[in-house]
Coordinates of C-alpha atoms in Angstrom, one line a residue:
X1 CA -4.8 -17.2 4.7
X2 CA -1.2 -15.7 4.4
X3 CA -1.0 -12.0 3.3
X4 CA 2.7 -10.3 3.2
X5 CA 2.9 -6.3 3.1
X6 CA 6.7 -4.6 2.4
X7 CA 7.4 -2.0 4.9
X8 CA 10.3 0.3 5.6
X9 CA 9.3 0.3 8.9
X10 CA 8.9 -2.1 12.2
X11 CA 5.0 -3.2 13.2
X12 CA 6.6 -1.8 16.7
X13 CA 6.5 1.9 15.5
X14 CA 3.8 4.5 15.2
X15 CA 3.2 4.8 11.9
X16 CA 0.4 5.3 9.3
X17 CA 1.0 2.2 8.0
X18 CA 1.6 0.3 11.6
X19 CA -1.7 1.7 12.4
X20 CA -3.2 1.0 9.2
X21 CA -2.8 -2.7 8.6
X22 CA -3.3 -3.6 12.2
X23 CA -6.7 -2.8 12.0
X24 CA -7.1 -5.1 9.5
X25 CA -5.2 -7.9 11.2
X26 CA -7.3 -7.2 14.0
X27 CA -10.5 -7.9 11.8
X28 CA -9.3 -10.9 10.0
X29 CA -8.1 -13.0 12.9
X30 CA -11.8 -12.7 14.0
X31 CA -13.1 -13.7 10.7
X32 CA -10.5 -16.4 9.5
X33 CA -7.1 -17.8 10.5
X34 CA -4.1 -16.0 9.2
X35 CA -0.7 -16.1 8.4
X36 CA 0.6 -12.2 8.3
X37 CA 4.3 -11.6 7.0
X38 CA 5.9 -8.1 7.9
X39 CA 8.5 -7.7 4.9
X40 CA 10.8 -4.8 6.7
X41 CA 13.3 -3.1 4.1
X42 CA 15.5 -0.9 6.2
X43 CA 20.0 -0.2 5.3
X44 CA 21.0 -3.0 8.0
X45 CA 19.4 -6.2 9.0
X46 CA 17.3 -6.7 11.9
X47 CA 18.9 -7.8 14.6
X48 CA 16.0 -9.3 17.0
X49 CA 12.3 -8.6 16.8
X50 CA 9.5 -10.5 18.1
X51 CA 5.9 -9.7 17.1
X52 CA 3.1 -11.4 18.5
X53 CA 1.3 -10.4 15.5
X54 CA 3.3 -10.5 12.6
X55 CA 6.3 -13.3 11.2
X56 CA 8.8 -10.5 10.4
X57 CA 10.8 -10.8 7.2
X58 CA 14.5 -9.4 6.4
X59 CA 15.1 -7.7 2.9
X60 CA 18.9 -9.0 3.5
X61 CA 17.8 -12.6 3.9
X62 CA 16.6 -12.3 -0.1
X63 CA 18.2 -11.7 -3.4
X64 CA 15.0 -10.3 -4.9
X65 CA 11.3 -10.6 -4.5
X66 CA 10.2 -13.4 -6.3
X67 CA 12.7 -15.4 -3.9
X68 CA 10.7 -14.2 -0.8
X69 CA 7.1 -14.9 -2.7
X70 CA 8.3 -18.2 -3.5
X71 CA 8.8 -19.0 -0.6
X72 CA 6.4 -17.8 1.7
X73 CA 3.5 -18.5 -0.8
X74 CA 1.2 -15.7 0.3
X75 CA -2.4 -15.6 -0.8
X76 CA -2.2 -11.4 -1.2
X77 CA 0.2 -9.3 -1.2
X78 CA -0.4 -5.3 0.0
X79 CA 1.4 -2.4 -1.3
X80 CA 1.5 1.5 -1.0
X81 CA 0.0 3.2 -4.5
X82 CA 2.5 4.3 -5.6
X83 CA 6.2 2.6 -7.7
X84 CA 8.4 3.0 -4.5
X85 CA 11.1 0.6 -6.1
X86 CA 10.3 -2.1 -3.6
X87 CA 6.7 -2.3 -3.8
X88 CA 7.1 -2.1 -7.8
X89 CA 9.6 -5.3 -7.1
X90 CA 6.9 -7.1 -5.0
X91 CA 4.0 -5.8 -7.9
X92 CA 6.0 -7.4 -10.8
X93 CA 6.7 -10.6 -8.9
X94 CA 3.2 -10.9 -7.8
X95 CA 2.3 -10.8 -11.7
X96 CA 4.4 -13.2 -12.3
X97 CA 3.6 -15.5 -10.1
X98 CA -0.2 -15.1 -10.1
X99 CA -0.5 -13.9 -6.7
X100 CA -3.2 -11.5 -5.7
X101 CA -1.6 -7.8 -5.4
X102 CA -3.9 -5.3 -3.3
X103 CA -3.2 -1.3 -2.9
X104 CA -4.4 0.9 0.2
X105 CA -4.4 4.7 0.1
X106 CA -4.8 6.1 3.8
X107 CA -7.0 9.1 2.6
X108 CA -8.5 10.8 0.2
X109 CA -7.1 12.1 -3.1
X110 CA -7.5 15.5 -1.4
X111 CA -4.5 14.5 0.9
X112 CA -3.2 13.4 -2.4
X113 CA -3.2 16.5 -4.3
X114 CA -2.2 18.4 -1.2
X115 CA 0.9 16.4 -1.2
X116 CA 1.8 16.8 -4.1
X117 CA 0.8 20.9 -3.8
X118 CA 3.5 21.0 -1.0
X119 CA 6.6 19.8 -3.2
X120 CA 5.1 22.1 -5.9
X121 CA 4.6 24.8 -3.6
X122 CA 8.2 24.6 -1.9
X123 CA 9.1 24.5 -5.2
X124 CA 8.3 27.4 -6.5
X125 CA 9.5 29.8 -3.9
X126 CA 13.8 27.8 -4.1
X127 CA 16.0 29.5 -6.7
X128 CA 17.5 26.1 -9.4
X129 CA 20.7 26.3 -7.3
X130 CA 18.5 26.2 -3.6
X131 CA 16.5 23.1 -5.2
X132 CA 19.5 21.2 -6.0
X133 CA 21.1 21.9 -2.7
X134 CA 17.6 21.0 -1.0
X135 CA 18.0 17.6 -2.9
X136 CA 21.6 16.8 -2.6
X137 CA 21.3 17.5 1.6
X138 CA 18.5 14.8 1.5
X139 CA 19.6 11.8 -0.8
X140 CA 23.2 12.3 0.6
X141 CA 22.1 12.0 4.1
X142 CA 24.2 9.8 6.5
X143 CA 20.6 8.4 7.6
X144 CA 17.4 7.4 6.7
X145 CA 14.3 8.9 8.5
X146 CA 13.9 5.5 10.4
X147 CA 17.3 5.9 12.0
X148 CA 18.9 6.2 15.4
X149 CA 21.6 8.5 16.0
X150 CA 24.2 5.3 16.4
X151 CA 23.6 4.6 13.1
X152 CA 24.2 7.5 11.0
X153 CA 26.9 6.5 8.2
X154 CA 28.9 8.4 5.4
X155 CA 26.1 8.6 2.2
X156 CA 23.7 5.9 4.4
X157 CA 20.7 7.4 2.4
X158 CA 22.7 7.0 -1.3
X159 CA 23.7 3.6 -0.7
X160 CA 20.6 2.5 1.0
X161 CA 18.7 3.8 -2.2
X162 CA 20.9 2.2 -4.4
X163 CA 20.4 -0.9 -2.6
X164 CA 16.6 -1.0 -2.9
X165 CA 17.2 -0.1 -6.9
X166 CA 19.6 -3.2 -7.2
X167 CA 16.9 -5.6 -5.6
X168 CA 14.3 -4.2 -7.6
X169 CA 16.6 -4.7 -10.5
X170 CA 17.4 -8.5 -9.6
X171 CA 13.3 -9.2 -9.4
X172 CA 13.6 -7.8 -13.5
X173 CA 16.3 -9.8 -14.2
X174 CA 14.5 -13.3 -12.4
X175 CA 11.3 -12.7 -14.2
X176 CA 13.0 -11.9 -17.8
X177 CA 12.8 -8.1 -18.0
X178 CA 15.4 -6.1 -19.5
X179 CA 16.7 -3.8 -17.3
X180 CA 19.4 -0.6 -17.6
X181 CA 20.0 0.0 -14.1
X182 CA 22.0 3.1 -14.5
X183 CA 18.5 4.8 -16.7
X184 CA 16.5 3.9 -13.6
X185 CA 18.4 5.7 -11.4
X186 CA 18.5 8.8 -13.3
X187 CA 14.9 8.8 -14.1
X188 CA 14.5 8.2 -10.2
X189 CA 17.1 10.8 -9.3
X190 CA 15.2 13.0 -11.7
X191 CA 12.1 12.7 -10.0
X192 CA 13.3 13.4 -6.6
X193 CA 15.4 16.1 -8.0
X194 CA 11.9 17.8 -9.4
X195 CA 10.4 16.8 -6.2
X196 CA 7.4 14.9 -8.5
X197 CA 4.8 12.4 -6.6
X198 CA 5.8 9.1 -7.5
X199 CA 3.2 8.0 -10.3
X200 CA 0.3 5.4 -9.3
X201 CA 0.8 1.7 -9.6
X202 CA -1.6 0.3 -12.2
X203 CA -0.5 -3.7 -11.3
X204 CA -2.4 -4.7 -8.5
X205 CA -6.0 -6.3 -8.9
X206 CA -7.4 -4.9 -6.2
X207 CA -7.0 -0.9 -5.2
X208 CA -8.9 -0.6 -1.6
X209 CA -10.3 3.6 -1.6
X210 CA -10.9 5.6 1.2
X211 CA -13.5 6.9 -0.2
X212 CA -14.7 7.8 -3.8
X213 CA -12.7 11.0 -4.5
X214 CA -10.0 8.7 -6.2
X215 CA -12.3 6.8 -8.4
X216 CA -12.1 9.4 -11.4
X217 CA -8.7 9.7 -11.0
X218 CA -7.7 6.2 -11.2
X219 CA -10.2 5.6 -14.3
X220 CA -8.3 8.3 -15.8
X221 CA -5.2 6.9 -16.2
X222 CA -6.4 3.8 -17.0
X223 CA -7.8 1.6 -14.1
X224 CA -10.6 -0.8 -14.7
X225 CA -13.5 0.4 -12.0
X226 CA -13.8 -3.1 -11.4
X227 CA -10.6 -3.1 -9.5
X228 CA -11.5 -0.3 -7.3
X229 CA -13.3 -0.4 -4.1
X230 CA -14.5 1.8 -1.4
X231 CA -14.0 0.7 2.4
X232 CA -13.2 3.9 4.1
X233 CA -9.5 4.3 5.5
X234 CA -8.9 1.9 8.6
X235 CA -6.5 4.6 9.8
X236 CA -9.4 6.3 11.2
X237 CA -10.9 3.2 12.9
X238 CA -8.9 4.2 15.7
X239 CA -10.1 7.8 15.5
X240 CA -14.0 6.6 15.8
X241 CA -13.1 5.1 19.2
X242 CA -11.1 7.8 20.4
X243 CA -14.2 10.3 19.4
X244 CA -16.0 8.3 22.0
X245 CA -14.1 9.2 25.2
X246 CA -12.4 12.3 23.9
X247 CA -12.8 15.4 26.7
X248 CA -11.5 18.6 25.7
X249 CA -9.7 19.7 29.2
X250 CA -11.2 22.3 31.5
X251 CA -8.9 25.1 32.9
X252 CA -9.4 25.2 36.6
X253 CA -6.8 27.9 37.4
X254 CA -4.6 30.5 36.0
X255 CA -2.2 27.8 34.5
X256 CA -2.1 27.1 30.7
X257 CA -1.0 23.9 29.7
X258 CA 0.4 23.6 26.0
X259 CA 1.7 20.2 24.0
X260 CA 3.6 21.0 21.3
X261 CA 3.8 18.9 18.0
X262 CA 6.7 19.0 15.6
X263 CA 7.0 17.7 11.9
X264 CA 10.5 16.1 10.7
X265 CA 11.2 18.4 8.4
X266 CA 14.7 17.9 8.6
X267 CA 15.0 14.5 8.5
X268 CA 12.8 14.6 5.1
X269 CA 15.3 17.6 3.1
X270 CA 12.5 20.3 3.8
X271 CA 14.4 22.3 6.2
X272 CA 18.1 22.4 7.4
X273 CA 19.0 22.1 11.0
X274 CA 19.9 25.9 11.6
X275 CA 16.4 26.7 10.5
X276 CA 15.1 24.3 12.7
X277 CA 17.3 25.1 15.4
X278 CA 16.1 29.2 15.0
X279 CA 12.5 27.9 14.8
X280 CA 12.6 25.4 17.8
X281 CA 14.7 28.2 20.4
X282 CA 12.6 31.6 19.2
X283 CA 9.5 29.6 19.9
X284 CA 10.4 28.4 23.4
X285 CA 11.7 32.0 24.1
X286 CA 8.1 33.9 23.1
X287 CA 6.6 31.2 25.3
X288 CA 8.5 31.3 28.4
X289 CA 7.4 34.8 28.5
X290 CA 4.9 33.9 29.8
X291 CA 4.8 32.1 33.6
X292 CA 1.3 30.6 33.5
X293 CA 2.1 28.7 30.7
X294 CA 3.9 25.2 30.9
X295 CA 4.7 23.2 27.8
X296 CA 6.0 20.1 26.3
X297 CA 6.6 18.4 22.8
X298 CA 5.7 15.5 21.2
X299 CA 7.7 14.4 18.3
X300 CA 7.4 12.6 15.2
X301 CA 7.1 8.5 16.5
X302 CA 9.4 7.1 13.6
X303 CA 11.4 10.3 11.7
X304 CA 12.4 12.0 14.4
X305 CA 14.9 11.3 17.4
X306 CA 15.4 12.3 21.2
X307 CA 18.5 13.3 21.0
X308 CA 18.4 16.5 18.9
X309 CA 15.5 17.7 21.3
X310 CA 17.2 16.9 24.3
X311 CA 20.3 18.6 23.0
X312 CA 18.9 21.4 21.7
X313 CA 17.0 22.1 25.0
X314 CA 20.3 21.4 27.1
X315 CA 21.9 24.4 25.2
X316 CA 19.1 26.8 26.1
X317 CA 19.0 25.4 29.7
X318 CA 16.0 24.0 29.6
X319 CA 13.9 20.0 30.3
X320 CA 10.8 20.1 28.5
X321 CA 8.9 16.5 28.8
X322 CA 9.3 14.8 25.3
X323 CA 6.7 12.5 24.0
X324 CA 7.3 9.8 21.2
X325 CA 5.6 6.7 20.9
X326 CA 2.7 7.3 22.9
X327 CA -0.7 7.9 21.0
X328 CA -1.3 10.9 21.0
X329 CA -5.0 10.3 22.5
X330 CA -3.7 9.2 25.1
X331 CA -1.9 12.5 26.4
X332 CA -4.5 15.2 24.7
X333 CA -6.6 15.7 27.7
X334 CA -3.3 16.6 30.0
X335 CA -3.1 19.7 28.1
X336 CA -5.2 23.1 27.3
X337 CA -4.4 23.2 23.6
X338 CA -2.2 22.2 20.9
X339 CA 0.7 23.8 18.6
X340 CA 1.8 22.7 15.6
X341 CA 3.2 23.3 12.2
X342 CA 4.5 21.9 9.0
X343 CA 1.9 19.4 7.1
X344 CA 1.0 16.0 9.3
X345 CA -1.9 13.8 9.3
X346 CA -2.2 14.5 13.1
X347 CA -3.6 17.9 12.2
X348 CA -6.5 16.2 10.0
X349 CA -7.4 14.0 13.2
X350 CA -6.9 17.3 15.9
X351 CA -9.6 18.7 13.7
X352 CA -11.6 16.3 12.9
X353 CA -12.4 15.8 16.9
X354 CA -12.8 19.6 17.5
X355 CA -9.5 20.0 19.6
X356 CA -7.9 23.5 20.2
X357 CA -4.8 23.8 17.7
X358 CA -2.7 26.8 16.8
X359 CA -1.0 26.2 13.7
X360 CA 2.2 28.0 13.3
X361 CA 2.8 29.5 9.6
X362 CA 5.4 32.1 9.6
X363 CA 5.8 32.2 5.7
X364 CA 6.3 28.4 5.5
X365 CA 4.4 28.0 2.8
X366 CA 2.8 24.6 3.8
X367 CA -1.2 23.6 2.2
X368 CA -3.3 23.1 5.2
X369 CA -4.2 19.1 6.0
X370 CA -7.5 17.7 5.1
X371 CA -10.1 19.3 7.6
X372 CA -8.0 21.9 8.9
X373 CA -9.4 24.4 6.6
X374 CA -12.8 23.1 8.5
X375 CA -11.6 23.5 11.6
X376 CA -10.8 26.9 10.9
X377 CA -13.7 27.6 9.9
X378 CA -15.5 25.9 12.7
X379 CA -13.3 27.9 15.3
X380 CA -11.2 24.8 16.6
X381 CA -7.9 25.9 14.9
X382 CA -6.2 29.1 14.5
X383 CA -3.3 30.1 12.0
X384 CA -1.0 32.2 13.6
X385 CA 1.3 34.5 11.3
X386 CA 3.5 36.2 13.4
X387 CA 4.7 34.8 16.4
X388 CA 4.7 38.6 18.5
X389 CA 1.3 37.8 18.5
X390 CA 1.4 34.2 19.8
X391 CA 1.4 34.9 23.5
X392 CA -1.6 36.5 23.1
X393 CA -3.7 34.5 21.3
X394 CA -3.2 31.7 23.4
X395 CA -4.7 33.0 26.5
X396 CA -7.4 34.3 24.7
X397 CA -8.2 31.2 22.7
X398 CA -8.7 28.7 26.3
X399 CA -11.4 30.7 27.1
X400 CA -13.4 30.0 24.3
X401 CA -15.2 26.2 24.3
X402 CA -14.5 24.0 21.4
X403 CA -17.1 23.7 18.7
X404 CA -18.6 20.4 18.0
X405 CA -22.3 20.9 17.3
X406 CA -24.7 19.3 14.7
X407 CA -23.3 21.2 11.8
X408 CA -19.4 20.2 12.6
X409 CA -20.8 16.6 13.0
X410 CA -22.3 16.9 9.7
X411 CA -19.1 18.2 7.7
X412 CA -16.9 15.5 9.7
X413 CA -19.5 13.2 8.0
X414 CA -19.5 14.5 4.7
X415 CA -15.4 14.3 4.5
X416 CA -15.3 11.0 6.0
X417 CA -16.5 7.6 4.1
X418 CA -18.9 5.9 7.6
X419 CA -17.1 7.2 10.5
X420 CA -18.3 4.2 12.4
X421 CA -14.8 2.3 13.0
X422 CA -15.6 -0.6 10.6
X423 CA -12.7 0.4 8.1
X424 CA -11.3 -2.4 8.8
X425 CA -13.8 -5.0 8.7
X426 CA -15.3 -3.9 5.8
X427 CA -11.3 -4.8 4.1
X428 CA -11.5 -8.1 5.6
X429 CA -14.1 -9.0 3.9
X430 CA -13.3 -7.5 0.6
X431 CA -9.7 -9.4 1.1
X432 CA -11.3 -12.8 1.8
X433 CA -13.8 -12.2 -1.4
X434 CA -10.6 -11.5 -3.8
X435 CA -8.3 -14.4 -2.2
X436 CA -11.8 -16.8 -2.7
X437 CA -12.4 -15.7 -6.3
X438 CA -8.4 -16.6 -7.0
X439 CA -8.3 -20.0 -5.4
X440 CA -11.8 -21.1 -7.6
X441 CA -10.0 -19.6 -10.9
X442 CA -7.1 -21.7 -9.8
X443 CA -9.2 -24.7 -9.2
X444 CA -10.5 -23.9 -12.7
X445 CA -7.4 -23.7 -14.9

């Protein structure tokens, strides 16, 4: 079985969709042999990878994507949901060709709407002039989230985009589509200038679901419910396991230990760097007032970079630990309790387990992840509004226990679709079904 997915990123990074499809690879290769193609689209080629797991593919070794599906023959290919110009290249080509298309949404169309809520909702509070700033600072970037420092280049973001517009526009132009390229990239532009979701992709023949909150949705604009199918989010496979040897810390002493987790909003046009900067410094300053407590941060594992931390904290004469790539699971139990802020699917995960998270929201105007509005409820997060009274709630918050009792259980059950780390299996099997049912109507014709 050979299955290519398109990614902007490396399978070596942390990232929902690293995490995502390596479940699945983890349950197919006990099920059936396979052939997995990492497709990478990033601004330069890849100089050297090697991935046990996965043959690695260059966007700059292709003119389009009907080149790379003719020649890697792939039984399925999987895409995002949405018509990101090079999953829309790889969804027409697969249509072309006859190739099975699959699409995976992580969570639930709660996260979807919430999403969408959060461009509406910063939105609503930027004057015309302040949205078109907001826009121009992001798509004139001179990088793209996934880049280092070193490579930062005049308009890198502008040129990249208009690079993955002139593939997709090549795949058109191979298959026999008419194409205006200059009308796609306004209506593109437009989009991002509105700050509008990207619409759902109606090609592939397969949609895998989280659960069933998208189902009425996707019939609604016109999706067969034959092509949709419910096999809980592999993301949280990962979760499951994690559930089983998760121990909330206990203080032992006077000392407060406190991991801090940021959000790239810079890097994705929410925030500009002096904001940040103010943010990052006042925060460090209210908590060094305070000697029992120690602190580090753990930043985004693919948006964010080193560097700007390190810098930041060399100007205000500090060296705080910074964490990256490491799963975060892996660190929790070294520290008392979490902050946090912005909107991040680590927040939905913190809460589902029960752990101790403050969520900073001084006016940001950011919708609460799924769960965190249970965790609130439950106890296991608090919102804190003004950061005077940070300090404070702190100390007072690690002397309460966390609450994970038969009723949080219950709700954690009720939001997720079989919390039981078979996620991935359960797409396996659906995979191997679809792939099976193509080859016999192959055989057929």
């Amino acid at each position: 079985m050979k299955i290519l997915v398109p990614s902007p990123v490396t399978p070596n990074k942390n990232s929902l969709r690293t995490i995502y499809i390596s479940e699945i690879i983890k349950n197919l290769k006990e099920i059936t042999n396979l052939d997995f193609f990492w497709f990478v689209y990033q601004p330069d080629k890849l100089e050297s990878f090697n991935f046990s797991d996965f043959n690695i593919l260059d966007i700059h070794d292709f003119n389009n994507a009907m080149d790379c599906l003719n020649q890697i023959k792939p039984d399925c290919v999987m895409i995002g949901s949405s018509y990101e110009p090079i999953q829309y290249a790889f969804s027409i080509a697969c249509k072309k060709l006859k190739i099975r298309l699959v699409s995976f949404s992580y969570f639930g169309y709660e996260y979807f709407e919430k999403a969408v809520a959060e461009h509406q909702d910063q939105s609503q509070f930027m004057t015309k002039s302040n949205k078109i700033v907001s826009h121009l600072r992001n798509i004139i970037s001179n990088k793209v989230p996934t880049d280092s420092e070193e490579q930062k280049f005049f308009l890198r973001r502008l040129k990249f985009i208009l690079y993955k517009m002139k593939f997709l526009k090549r795949t058109k132009e191979s298959i026999g589509y008419k194409t205006n390229f200059f009308q796609e990239i306004f209506s593109y532009s437009s989009d991002s200038f509105l700050r509008k979701e990207l619409p759902i992709n109606k090609f592939p023949d397969l949609h895998l679901l989280p659960d069933d909150s998208w189902i009425e949705h996707l019939k609604s604009i016109g999706i067969d419910k034959e092509k949709l199918c419910i096999t809980g989010s592999p993301y949280w496979d990962q979760l499951y396991q994690n559930s089983k040897r998760y121990n909330p810390k206990k203080i032992t002493d006077n000392k407060i230990s406190i991991l801090i987790i940021t959000d790239a909003l810079v890097e994705h046009g929410i925030w500009n760097k002096n904001k940040f900067t103010s943010f990052i410094s006042d925060l460090i300053t209210e908590l060094s007032k305070k000697p029992e407590f120690s602190f580090s941060f753990k930043i985004h594992p693919v948006s964010e970079h080193k560097t700007k931390y390190q810098n930041l904290f060399q100007q205000l004469g500090n060296n705080f630990v910074i964490y990256q790539q490491e799963n975060i699971w892996d660190i929790i139990e070294k520290f008392d309790l979490i902050i946090t802020f912005g909107f991040s699917t680590i927040h939905s995960e913190l809460s589902l387990l029960g752990a101790k998270m403050i969520l900073l929201d001084f006016d940001f105007v950011f919708p609460l992840s799924p769960f965190v509005k249970e965790g609130i409820e439950f106890g296991n997060v608090l919102r804190c509004t003004d950061i005077n009274h940070l300090n404070n709630m702190i100390v007072n918050f690690t002397n309460k226990s966390n609450i994970t009792d038969k009723s949080f259980i219950s709700s954690r059950e009720n939001f997720l679709y079989k919390f039981d780390g078979k996620s991935g299996l359960r797409v396996s099997e659906a995979l191997i079904k679809l792939i099976n049912n193509n080859t016999t109507e192959k055989k057929q014709i």
